Coordinates of C-alpha atoms in Angstrom, one line a residue:
M21 CA 0.0 0.0 0.0
R22 CA 2.8 2.4 0.8
G23 CA 4.3 1.8 -2.6
I24 CA 1.0 2.8 -4.2
F25 CA 1.1 6.1 -2.5
V26 CA 4.7 6.7 -3.5
C27 CA 3.8 6.0 -7.2
L28 CA 0.8 8.3 -6.9
A29 CA 3.0 11.1 -5.5
L30 CA 5.4 10.8 -8.4
V31 CA 2.5 10.9 -11.0
L32 CA 1.1 14.0 -9.3
V33 CA 4.4 15.7 -9.5
F34 CA 4.6 15.4 -13.3
V35 CA 1.0 14.8 -14.3
G36 CA -1.4 16.4 -11.9
T37 CA -4.7 18.2 -12.6
A38 CA -5.5 21.3 -14.6
G39 CA -7.9 22.8 -12.2
L40 CA -5.8 23.4 -9.1
C41 CA -6.0 26.9 -7.6
V42 CA -3.8 28.5 -5.0
G43 CA -5.1 31.3 -2.8
Y44 CA -4.5 34.8 -4.1
A45 CA -6.2 37.8 -2.6
P46 CA -9.9 37.1 -1.7
A47 CA -11.0 33.5 -1.8
Q48 CA -13.3 34.0 -4.8
L49 CA -10.3 34.9 -7.0
S50 CA -7.4 32.5 -7.0
L51 CA -4.1 32.7 -8.9
R52 CA -3.4 29.3 -10.6
E53 CA 0.0 27.9 -10.5
G54 CA -0.5 25.4 -13.3
V55 CA 2.5 23.5 -12.0
P56 CA 2.8 24.2 -8.2
P57 CA 5.7 22.9 -6.2
A58 CA 5.1 19.6 -4.3
L59 CA 1.7 19.2 -5.9
V60 CA 1.5 18.9 -9.7
R61 CA 3.6 19.1 -12.8
A62 CA 1.0 19.0 -15.6
L63 CA 2.3 16.7 -18.3
Q64 CA 0.2 18.3 -20.9
D65 CA 2.4 21.4 -20.5
A66 CA 5.4 19.4 -21.6
P67 CA 5.0 18.9 -25.4
D68 CA 8.3 17.1 -25.7
L69 CA 6.9 14.2 -23.7
G70 CA 4.2 13.0 -26.0
Q71 CA 0.6 12.2 -25.1
V72 CA -0.7 11.1 -21.7
Q73 CA -2.1 7.6 -21.8
A74 CA -3.6 5.9 -18.7
A75 CA -1.9 8.4 -16.5
Q76 CA 1.5 7.4 -17.9
P77 CA 3.7 9.5 -20.2
A78 CA 4.6 8.2 -23.6
S79 CA 8.2 7.5 -24.3
P80 CA 10.1 10.8 -24.7
S81 CA 11.5 11.4 -28.1
T82 CA 14.6 12.8 -29.5
H83 CA 14.0 15.1 -32.5
T84 CA 16.6 16.2 -35.0
G85 CA 14.5 17.1 -37.9
K86 CA 16.3 14.8 -40.3
P87 CA 14.2 13.1 -43.0
C88 CA 14.5 9.4 -43.7
A89 CA 17.9 9.0 -45.2
S90 CA 20.1 6.0 -45.9
L91 CA 19.7 3.9 -42.8
E92 CA 23.1 2.3 -43.5
Q93 CA 24.7 5.8 -43.6
M94 CA 22.9 7.0 -40.5
Y95 CA 23.8 3.8 -38.7
D96 CA 27.5 4.2 -39.6
L97 CA 27.5 7.8 -38.4
A98 CA 25.8 6.7 -35.1
Q99 CA 28.2 3.8 -34.6
N100 CA 31.1 6.3 -35.2
G101 CA 29.9 8.5 -32.3
D102 CA 27.8 11.1 -34.2
A103 CA 25.4 12.2 -31.5
E104 CA 22.9 13.7 -33.9
A105 CA 22.7 10.5 -35.9
Q106 CA 22.3 8.6 -32.6
C107 CA 19.4 10.8 -31.7
W108 CA 17.8 10.3 -35.1
L109 CA 18.2 6.5 -35.0
A110 CA 16.7 6.4 -31.5
R111 CA 13.6 8.3 -32.8
Q112 CA 13.2 5.8 -35.6
Y113 CA 13.3 2.9 -33.2
E114 CA 10.9 4.7 -30.7
D115 CA 8.3 5.3 -33.4
G116 CA 8.9 2.6 -35.9
L117 CA 9.8 5.0 -38.7
C118 CA 11.8 4.6 -41.9
G119 CA 10.9 1.0 -42.3
L120 CA 12.2 0.0 -38.8
C121 CA 10.0 -1.9 -36.3
K122 CA 9.4 -0.3 -33.0
D123 CA 12.1 -1.4 -30.6
D124 CA 12.2 0.6 -27.4
P125 CA 15.3 -1.3 -25.9
L126 CA 17.3 -0.3 -29.0
A127 CA 15.9 3.3 -28.8
V128 CA 17.2 3.4 -25.2
V129 CA 20.6 2.1 -26.3
W130 CA 21.0 5.0 -28.8
I131 CA 19.5 7.6 -26.4
K132 CA 22.1 6.6 -23.8
K133 CA 24.9 6.9 -26.4
A134 CA 23.7 10.3 -27.5
A135 CA 23.3 11.5 -23.9
E136 CA 26.8 10.3 -23.0
A137 CA 28.1 12.1 -26.1
G138 CA 26.6 15.4 -24.6
R139 CA 23.5 15.8 -26.7
A140 CA 21.1 17.9 -24.5
E141 CA 17.8 16.5 -25.9
A142 CA 19.0 12.9 -25.3
Q143 CA 20.1 13.8 -21.8
F144 CA 16.7 15.2 -21.2
A145 CA 14.9 12.2 -22.7
L146 CA 17.0 9.9 -20.6
G147 CA 16.3 11.9 -17.5
I148 CA 12.5 11.6 -18.1
R149 CA 12.8 7.9 -18.7
C150 CA 14.7 7.4 -15.5
F151 CA 12.2 9.4 -13.6
F152 CA 9.3 7.3 -14.7
G153 CA 11.1 4.0 -15.4
I154 CA 10.3 4.0 -19.1
G155 CA 12.5 1.4 -20.7
V156 CA 15.1 1.7 -17.9
P157 CA 14.9 1.0 -14.1
Q158 CA 13.2 3.9 -12.2
D159 CA 15.9 5.9 -10.6
L160 CA 15.2 9.5 -9.4
A161 CA 18.8 10.2 -8.6
Q162 CA 19.8 9.2 -12.2
A163 CA 16.9 11.3 -13.5
V164 CA 18.2 14.4 -11.7
Y165 CA 21.7 13.6 -12.9
W166 CA 20.7 13.6 -16.6
L167 CA 18.3 16.6 -16.2
H168 CA 21.1 18.5 -14.7
K169 CA 23.4 17.6 -17.6
A170 CA 20.8 18.8 -20.1
A171 CA 20.1 21.9 -18.0
L172 CA 23.8 22.9 -18.1
R173 CA 23.5 22.8 -21.9
N174 CA 20.6 25.3 -21.8
H175 CA 17.8 22.8 -22.4
A176 CA 14.9 25.0 -21.1
E177 CA 12.5 22.2 -20.2
A178 CA 15.2 20.2 -18.5
Q179 CA 16.0 23.3 -16.4
Y180 CA 12.3 23.6 -15.5
R181 CA 11.9 19.9 -14.6
L182 CA 15.2 20.0 -12.6
A183 CA 13.9 23.0 -10.7
G184 CA 10.8 21.0 -9.7
C185 CA 12.9 18.1 -8.5
L186 CA 15.1 20.4 -6.4
E187 CA 12.0 22.2 -5.0
D188 CA 10.3 18.9 -4.1
G189 CA 13.4 16.9 -3.1
L190 CA 12.9 14.2 -5.7
G191 CA 16.1 12.3 -6.4
T192 CA 18.0 14.9 -4.6
S193 CA 18.0 17.0 -1.4
V194 CA 15.5 19.8 -1.2
D195 CA 17.2 23.0 -2.3
K196 CA 14.7 25.9 -2.8
A197 CA 17.4 28.4 -3.8
A198 CA 18.7 26.1 -6.6
G199 CA 15.1 25.5 -7.7
V200 CA 14.6 29.3 -8.1
F201 CA 17.9 29.5 -10.0
W202 CA 16.8 26.9 -12.5
Y203 CA 13.3 28.3 -12.9
T204 CA 14.9 31.6 -13.6
R205 CA 17.3 30.2 -16.2
S206 CA 14.5 28.4 -17.9
A207 CA 12.3 31.4 -17.8
E208 CA 15.0 33.6 -19.3
L209 CA 15.3 31.1 -22.2
G210 CA 11.6 31.7 -22.8
Y211 CA 10.0 28.6 -21.4
P212 CA 6.5 29.7 -20.6
Q213 CA 5.7 27.2 -17.8
A214 CA 8.9 28.5 -16.0
Q215 CA 7.9 32.1 -16.6
N216 CA 4.5 31.4 -15.1
M217 CA 6.1 29.6 -12.1
L218 CA 8.6 32.4 -11.6
G219 CA 5.6 34.8 -11.5
I220 CA 4.1 32.7 -8.8
L221 CA 7.3 32.7 -6.8
C222 CA 7.5 36.5 -7.2
I223 CA 3.9 37.2 -6.1
K224 CA 4.3 34.9 -3.0
G225 CA 7.8 36.0 -2.1
M226 CA 9.1 32.5 -2.1
G227 CA 12.9 32.3 -2.5
M228 CA 13.0 36.0 -3.3
P229 CA 11.5 39.3 -2.1
R230 CA 7.8 39.7 -2.9
D231 CA 7.5 41.6 -6.2
A232 CA 4.0 41.9 -7.7
Q233 CA 5.3 44.0 -10.7
A234 CA 7.9 41.4 -11.6
A235 CA 5.3 38.7 -11.2
A236 CA 2.9 40.5 -13.6
A237 CA 5.8 40.9 -16.1
W238 CA 6.6 37.1 -16.0
F239 CA 2.9 36.3 -16.5
Q240 CA 2.8 38.7 -19.4
K241 CA 5.8 36.9 -21.1
A242 CA 4.2 33.5 -20.7
A243 CA 0.7 34.7 -21.6
A244 CA 2.1 36.3 -24.9
Q245 CA 3.3 32.8 -25.9
G246 CA -0.3 31.5 -25.6
Y247 CA 0.1 29.7 -22.2
A248 CA -3.4 29.6 -20.9
T249 CA -2.5 29.3 -17.2
A250 CA -0.4 32.5 -17.4
Q251 CA -3.2 34.3 -19.3
F252 CA -5.6 33.4 -16.5
N253 CA -3.0 34.6 -13.9
L254 CA -2.4 37.9 -15.8
G255 CA -6.2 38.4 -15.9
C256 CA -6.2 38.0 -12.2
S257 CA -3.4 40.6 -11.8
Y258 CA -5.4 43.1 -13.9
E259 CA -8.7 42.4 -12.1
K260 CA -7.1 42.9 -8.6
G261 CA -4.5 45.5 -9.6
E262 CA -1.6 43.4 -8.4
G263 CA 1.7 44.6 -9.9
V264 CA -0.3 46.5 -12.7
D265 CA -3.0 49.2 -12.7
K266 CA -6.4 47.7 -12.1
D267 CA -8.0 47.4 -15.6
R268 CA -11.3 45.6 -16.1
E269 CA -10.9 45.5 -19.9
K270 CA -7.5 44.0 -19.9
A271 CA -8.6 41.4 -17.3
L272 CA -11.5 40.5 -19.6
Y273 CA -9.1 40.3 -22.6
W274 CA -6.7 37.8 -20.9
Y275 CA -9.5 35.8 -19.3
G276 CA -11.0 35.6 -22.8
K277 CA -7.8 34.4 -24.3
A278 CA -7.5 31.7 -21.7
A279 CA -11.2 30.7 -22.0
R280 CA -10.9 30.3 -25.7
Q281 CA -8.3 27.6 -25.0
G282 CA -10.8 25.8 -22.8
D283 CA -9.6 27.1 -19.5
A284 CA -12.5 26.5 -17.1
D285 CA -11.4 28.9 -14.4
A286 CA -11.1 31.7 -17.0
Q287 CA -14.6 30.9 -18.3
A288 CA -15.9 31.1 -14.8
R289 CA -14.4 34.6 -14.3
L290 CA -15.9 35.8 -17.6
E291 CA -19.3 34.6 -16.4
A292 CA -18.7 36.3 -13.0
F293 CA -18.1 39.6 -14.8

């Protein structure tokens, strides 16, 4: 039974629910984190991880953009240590492309080779596999190891996921300051989920002085990229005048943007108006 709860906790960290709200100003108006620490990491917010099926992530893929070329040529390049070719070959085995049968064990072999060669997207993919135990034994410490490797190579989503592990103490000791550092690095690279999370940390004064103006600025950056949770949060900021001048029209505008993406909380705020 204890093992079941541990597994559920791990799924909640990376999968979670879209409807979580965290208290912000009056109870009737809540700022949503989207991916709050120690609670959820919405998998649908991670396009590199594929689709969610039965509460489990699909195998993470390595993308290089190469068309189907001579398999023999690509195999030779991969065998000779070409990390891009190794990533390409891993993707073909993952998805059964270019005339190859799906073979996840072989995909893992090539992902590992590319990761060891320093390819950031392979390091990220291997980290996610280690976290969930996809094709490899589940090992949170190894997950953090590979996410950190990818983060050092400026892989924005790896930085974001690493920050979550550091914040929640998954596979490593809890280190809130390091979590803020990696959220910031990811946000500065333009990753919208990290920008939204940094806005949350700013508004709450978690790991940094409380700064509502900075929070609104981060929400704005993520919202401009079409991230519905940040659009909702920016609408909250304008409705309450937190970090920005109170502006009903702008609040309606951002709630509308989020609502058109199916955001239930934004739809509820529009109805309340």
